[in-house]
């Protein structure tokens, strides 16, 4: 596995775990494994952010609708209505990936060595989607677990 | 207690910021979801300070929070603008300060950090 991709997904997984635990107050398992896969089925809500310049590829975060609702609740400080949660659960996934990628960027070896990584604006979909190796050369996945649900972090190029 | 204008293209971040600011006893008198709106709202509302997301979509020729800050501080040289950035990008923060921003906060935003930053604003 390409060491840059490994480093990005490892750091992103660790930052995601920390973000869920500390910022969203959602207890998440602290174990994860990276694996190169032939295909991946994304869940209900998926955010994509592309990286360019010193490294290229796309990172995805994918969660169930149920988990996105919990994430929205975690974002909102204090009392929250169900209506508010319903309207903001998609944005909660978008912002989570946007923040966590931003947070790890400075710590990557490429960046420390002077490389510049440009981050695209996030794009979020709320429908099922599958990507395969027929479409992309490399698909690497990290699966995080929270209450028997998956959080899929994926790097593909 | 100060009056605040919140600028962020993400609704969830505006609501999160509003709840934290109100918890700290401040009054949110306006919200804007892009740079153009923020300039218009600032001129209309004259808040004590602004929280401004650095990265926002280019609308009406205002490409991001840095350009919006430049326009606001051009309109009112005493304007106090706190930049909110998720990227921790030093170059963007430096450009924002050069364009009139008072300070910055990294996402994820913590209420303690907001309070500390507001206390430094000399309101």
Short mmCIF file of N, CA and C in Angstrom, two decimals, chain B residues 11-112:
data_model
loop_
_atom_site.label_atom_id
_atom_site.label_comp_id
_atom_site.label_asym_id
_atom_site.label_seq_id
_atom_site.Cartn_x
_atom_site.Cartn_y
_atom_site.Cartn_z
N UNK B 11 -25.04 25.79 7.58
CA UNK B 11 -26.08 26.11 8.58
C UNK B 11 -25.74 25.52 9.95
N UNK B 12 -25.24 24.28 9.94
CA UNK B 12 -24.96 23.61 11.22
C UNK B 12 -23.88 24.35 12.01
N UNK B 13 -22.92 24.94 11.31
CA UNK B 13 -21.87 25.68 12.00
C UNK B 13 -22.39 27.02 12.52
N UNK B 14 -23.32 27.64 11.78
CA UNK B 14 -23.91 28.90 12.26
C UNK B 14 -24.74 28.64 13.51
N UNK B 15 -25.51 27.56 13.50
CA UNK B 15 -26.34 27.25 14.67
C UNK B 15 -25.46 26.91 15.87
N UNK B 16 -24.42 26.11 15.62
CA UNK B 16 -23.49 25.75 16.71
C UNK B 16 -22.86 27.02 17.31
N UNK B 17 -22.39 27.91 16.44
CA UNK B 17 -21.76 29.14 16.92
C UNK B 17 -22.77 30.01 17.67
N UNK B 18 -23.99 30.10 17.14
CA UNK B 18 -25.02 30.93 17.79
C UNK B 18 -25.31 30.42 19.20
N UNK B 19 -25.43 29.11 19.33
CA UNK B 19 -25.73 28.55 20.64
C UNK B 19 -24.60 28.82 21.62
N UNK B 20 -23.38 28.70 21.17
CA UNK B 20 -22.24 28.96 22.05
C UNK B 20 -22.16 30.44 22.44
N UNK B 21 -22.36 31.31 21.47
CA UNK B 21 -22.29 32.76 21.77
C UNK B 21 -23.39 33.18 22.73
N UNK B 22 -24.59 32.63 22.51
CA UNK B 22 -25.70 32.97 23.41
C UNK B 22 -25.45 32.42 24.81
N UNK B 23 -24.83 31.26 24.88
CA UNK B 23 -24.47 30.69 26.17
C UNK B 23 -23.49 31.61 26.91
N UNK B 24 -22.66 32.30 26.13
CA UNK B 24 -21.68 33.22 26.72
C UNK B 24 -22.29 34.60 27.00
N UNK B 25 -23.57 34.74 26.67
CA UNK B 25 -24.27 35.98 27.00
C UNK B 25 -24.28 37.02 25.91
N UNK B 26 -23.87 36.65 24.70
CA UNK B 26 -23.85 37.61 23.60
C UNK B 26 -25.14 37.52 22.78
N UNK B 27 -25.42 38.59 22.04
CA UNK B 27 -26.64 38.62 21.24
C UNK B 27 -26.30 38.51 19.75
N UNK B 28 -26.77 37.44 19.13
CA UNK B 28 -26.54 37.27 17.70
C UNK B 28 -27.61 38.07 16.96
N UNK B 29 -27.17 39.14 16.28
CA UNK B 29 -28.15 40.03 15.64
C UNK B 29 -28.26 39.77 14.14
N UNK B 30 -27.38 38.91 13.62
CA UNK B 30 -27.49 38.61 12.20
C UNK B 30 -26.66 37.40 11.81
N UNK B 31 -27.07 36.80 10.69
CA UNK B 31 -26.32 35.66 10.14
C UNK B 31 -26.19 35.87 8.64
N UNK B 32 -25.08 35.39 8.10
CA UNK B 32 -24.87 35.47 6.65
C UNK B 32 -24.23 34.18 6.19
N UNK B 33 -24.59 33.74 4.98
CA UNK B 33 -24.06 32.46 4.50
C UNK B 33 -23.02 32.61 3.39
N UNK B 34 -22.68 33.85 3.09
CA UNK B 34 -21.58 34.08 2.13
C UNK B 34 -20.99 35.48 2.35
N UNK B 35 -19.92 35.76 1.64
CA UNK B 35 -19.22 37.01 1.85
C UNK B 35 -20.03 38.24 1.50
N UNK B 36 -20.75 38.17 0.40
CA UNK B 36 -21.56 39.32 -0.04
C UNK B 36 -22.60 39.67 1.03
N UNK B 37 -23.29 38.64 1.50
CA UNK B 37 -24.30 38.86 2.54
C UNK B 37 -23.68 39.45 3.80
N UNK B 38 -22.48 38.99 4.12
CA UNK B 38 -21.84 39.46 5.36
C UNK B 38 -21.55 40.96 5.30
N UNK B 39 -21.12 41.42 4.14
CA UNK B 39 -20.82 42.86 4.00
C UNK B 39 -22.11 43.67 4.12
N UNK B 40 -23.14 43.23 3.44
CA UNK B 40 -24.44 43.91 3.50
C UNK B 40 -24.98 43.93 4.93
N UNK B 41 -24.91 42.76 5.58
CA UNK B 41 -25.42 42.66 6.95
C UNK B 41 -24.61 43.53 7.91
N UNK B 42 -23.30 43.55 7.70
CA UNK B 42 -22.46 44.37 8.60
C UNK B 42 -22.85 45.84 8.48
N UNK B 43 -22.98 46.31 7.25
CA UNK B 43 -23.30 47.73 7.02
C UNK B 43 -24.66 48.08 7.64
N UNK B 44 -25.56 47.12 7.59
CA UNK B 44 -26.92 47.35 8.10
C UNK B 44 -27.00 47.25 9.63
N UNK B 45 -26.28 46.28 10.18
CA UNK B 45 -26.45 45.96 11.61
C UNK B 45 -25.39 46.53 12.53
N UNK B 46 -24.22 46.82 12.00
CA UNK B 46 -23.10 47.36 12.77
C UNK B 46 -22.86 46.57 14.09
N UNK B 47 -22.59 45.28 13.98
CA UNK B 47 -22.37 44.47 15.19
C UNK B 47 -21.06 44.83 15.89
N UNK B 48 -20.95 44.42 17.16
CA UNK B 48 -19.71 44.67 17.89
C UNK B 48 -18.56 43.82 17.34
N UNK B 49 -18.89 42.59 16.91
CA UNK B 49 -17.86 41.78 16.24
C UNK B 49 -18.51 40.77 15.31
N UNK B 50 -17.66 40.17 14.47
CA UNK B 50 -18.12 39.20 13.46
C UNK B 50 -17.33 37.91 13.63
N UNK B 51 -18.01 36.75 13.51
CA UNK B 51 -17.27 35.49 13.36
C UNK B 51 -17.38 35.12 11.88
N UNK B 52 -16.24 34.90 11.25
CA UNK B 52 -16.20 34.75 9.79
C UNK B 52 -15.49 33.46 9.38
N UNK B 53 -16.21 32.56 8.74
CA UNK B 53 -15.59 31.35 8.18
C UNK B 53 -14.65 31.78 7.06
N UNK B 54 -13.45 31.25 7.04
CA UNK B 54 -12.49 31.65 6.00
C UNK B 54 -12.91 31.11 4.63
N UNK B 55 -13.30 29.83 4.59
CA UNK B 55 -13.58 29.20 3.30
C UNK B 55 -15.08 29.17 3.04
N UNK B 56 -15.48 29.94 2.05
CA UNK B 56 -16.90 29.96 1.66
C UNK B 56 -16.98 30.03 0.14
N UNK B 57 -18.11 29.67 -0.42
CA UNK B 57 -18.22 29.74 -1.88
C UNK B 57 -18.16 31.17 -2.39
N UNK B 58 -17.59 31.31 -3.57
CA UNK B 58 -17.50 32.62 -4.21
C UNK B 58 -18.89 33.05 -4.68
N UNK B 59 -19.40 34.09 -4.07
CA UNK B 59 -20.71 34.62 -4.47
C UNK B 59 -20.54 36.11 -4.73
N UNK B 60 -21.00 36.55 -5.89
CA UNK B 60 -20.97 37.98 -6.21
C UNK B 60 -19.59 38.60 -6.20
N UNK B 61 -18.59 37.79 -6.51
CA UNK B 61 -17.23 38.33 -6.59
C UNK B 61 -16.50 38.39 -5.26
N UNK B 62 -17.18 38.00 -4.20
CA UNK B 62 -16.49 37.91 -2.90
C UNK B 62 -16.09 36.45 -2.73
N UNK B 63 -14.80 36.19 -2.95
CA UNK B 63 -14.40 34.79 -3.12
C UNK B 63 -14.33 33.99 -1.83
N UNK B 64 -14.09 34.65 -0.70
CA UNK B 64 -14.00 33.89 0.56
C UNK B 64 -14.13 34.84 1.76
N UNK B 65 -13.91 34.29 2.94
CA UNK B 65 -14.04 35.10 4.15
C UNK B 65 -12.97 36.17 4.26
N UNK B 66 -11.84 35.94 3.63
CA UNK B 66 -10.75 36.94 3.68
C UNK B 66 -11.16 38.19 2.90
N UNK B 67 -11.71 37.99 1.73
CA UNK B 67 -12.15 39.13 0.91
C UNK B 67 -13.32 39.85 1.61
N UNK B 68 -14.21 39.09 2.21
CA UNK B 68 -15.33 39.71 2.94
C UNK B 68 -14.80 40.55 4.10
N UNK B 69 -13.80 40.04 4.78
CA UNK B 69 -13.20 40.78 5.90
C UNK B 69 -12.55 42.07 5.39
N UNK B 70 -11.87 41.96 4.27
CA UNK B 70 -11.25 43.16 3.69
C UNK B 70 -12.30 44.23 3.41
N UNK B 71 -13.42 43.81 2.86
CA UNK B 71 -14.48 44.78 2.52
C UNK B 71 -15.12 45.37 3.78
N UNK B 72 -15.30 44.53 4.78
CA UNK B 72 -15.92 45.01 6.02
C UNK B 72 -15.00 46.02 6.71
N UNK B 73 -13.71 45.68 6.80
CA UNK B 73 -12.79 46.59 7.50
C UNK B 73 -12.48 47.83 6.65
N UNK B 74 -12.73 47.75 5.37
CA UNK B 74 -12.61 48.93 4.51
C UNK B 74 -13.78 49.88 4.80
N UNK B 75 -14.95 49.28 5.03
CA UNK B 75 -16.14 50.06 5.36
C UNK B 75 -16.02 50.65 6.77
N UNK B 76 -15.50 49.84 7.70
CA UNK B 76 -15.37 50.28 9.10
C UNK B 76 -14.02 49.82 9.63
N UNK B 77 -13.08 50.74 9.70
CA UNK B 77 -11.72 50.33 10.07
C UNK B 77 -11.63 49.82 11.51
N UNK B 78 -12.68 50.08 12.30
CA UNK B 78 -12.69 49.58 13.68
C UNK B 78 -13.36 48.21 13.80
N UNK B 79 -13.84 47.68 12.70
CA UNK B 79 -14.57 46.39 12.74
C UNK B 79 -13.69 45.29 13.34
N UNK B 80 -14.32 44.45 14.14
CA UNK B 80 -13.58 43.33 14.76
C UNK B 80 -14.10 42.02 14.17
N UNK B 81 -13.21 41.32 13.51
CA UNK B 81 -13.59 40.09 12.81
C UNK B 81 -12.72 38.93 13.31
N UNK B 82 -13.39 37.89 13.80
CA UNK B 82 -12.70 36.67 14.22
C UNK B 82 -12.85 35.64 13.09
N UNK B 83 -11.73 35.20 12.56
CA UNK B 83 -11.78 34.22 11.48
C UNK B 83 -11.93 32.81 12.07
N UNK B 84 -12.74 31.99 11.40
CA UNK B 84 -12.93 30.60 11.79
C UNK B 84 -12.38 29.74 10.64
N UNK B 85 -11.40 28.91 10.94
CA UNK B 85 -10.82 28.09 9.87
C UNK B 85 -10.73 26.64 10.28
N UNK B 86 -11.05 25.77 9.34
CA UNK B 86 -10.96 24.34 9.62
C UNK B 86 -9.62 23.79 9.17
N UNK B 87 -8.87 24.58 8.49
CA UNK B 87 -7.66 24.04 7.88
C UNK B 87 -6.37 24.37 8.62
N UNK B 88 -6.42 25.29 9.54
CA UNK B 88 -5.19 25.62 10.24
C UNK B 88 -4.10 26.06 9.28
N UNK B 89 -4.52 26.65 8.18
CA UNK B 89 -3.54 27.04 7.18
C UNK B 89 -2.97 28.40 7.52
N UNK B 90 -1.70 28.38 7.83
CA UNK B 90 -1.04 29.58 8.29
C UNK B 90 -1.12 30.70 7.25
N UNK B 91 -0.97 30.34 5.98
CA UNK B 91 -0.96 31.39 4.95
C UNK B 91 -2.31 32.09 4.86
N UNK B 92 -3.39 31.32 5.00
CA UNK B 92 -4.73 31.94 4.95
C UNK B 92 -4.97 32.83 6.16
N UNK B 93 -4.52 32.35 7.32
CA UNK B 93 -4.71 33.14 8.54
C UNK B 93 -3.91 34.45 8.43
N UNK B 94 -2.69 34.34 7.95
CA UNK B 94 -1.86 35.54 7.80
C UNK B 94 -2.51 36.53 6.84
N UNK B 95 -3.02 36.02 5.73
CA UNK B 95 -3.69 36.91 4.76
C UNK B 95 -4.93 37.56 5.38
N UNK B 96 -5.64 36.77 6.20
CA UNK B 96 -6.83 37.33 6.86
C UNK B 96 -6.46 38.45 7.82
N UNK B 97 -5.39 38.25 8.59
CA UNK B 97 -4.93 39.28 9.53
C UNK B 97 -4.48 40.52 8.73
N UNK B 98 -3.77 40.28 7.65
CA UNK B 98 -3.31 41.41 6.81
C UNK B 98 -4.48 42.18 6.21
N UNK B 99 -5.61 41.49 6.07
CA UNK B 99 -6.80 42.13 5.51
C UNK B 99 -7.76 42.63 6.58
N UNK B 100 -7.30 42.71 7.80
CA UNK B 100 -8.08 43.37 8.83
C UNK B 100 -8.67 42.49 9.92
N UNK B 101 -8.49 41.17 9.83
CA UNK B 101 -9.04 40.29 10.88
C UNK B 101 -8.35 40.54 12.21
N UNK B 102 -9.09 40.40 13.29
CA UNK B 102 -8.54 40.66 14.62
C UNK B 102 -7.86 39.43 15.21
N UNK B 103 -8.41 38.26 14.92
CA UNK B 103 -7.88 37.03 15.51
C UNK B 103 -8.48 35.85 14.76
N UNK B 104 -8.17 34.64 15.18
CA UNK B 104 -8.73 33.48 14.50
C UNK B 104 -8.95 32.34 15.49
N UNK B 105 -9.85 31.43 15.12
CA UNK B 105 -10.14 30.22 15.90
C UNK B 105 -10.12 29.04 14.94
N UNK B 106 -9.48 27.96 15.36
CA UNK B 106 -9.47 26.75 14.55
C UNK B 106 -10.68 25.88 14.86
N UNK B 107 -11.26 25.30 13.81
CA UNK B 107 -12.31 24.30 14.00
C UNK B 107 -11.68 22.99 14.43
N UNK B 108 -12.27 22.17 15.26
CA UNK B 108 -13.60 22.38 15.84
C UNK B 108 -13.58 23.45 16.92
N UNK B 109 -14.60 24.29 16.87
CA UNK B 109 -14.68 25.43 17.77
C UNK B 109 -15.12 24.99 19.16
N UNK B 110 -14.39 25.45 20.16
CA UNK B 110 -14.74 25.15 21.56
C UNK B 110 -15.23 26.44 22.22
N UNK B 111 -16.20 26.32 23.10
CA UNK B 111 -16.77 27.50 23.74
C UNK B 111 -15.70 28.25 24.56
N UNK B 112 -14.80 27.51 25.18
CA UNK B 112 -13.74 28.15 25.98
C UNK B 112 -12.84 29.00 25.09
#
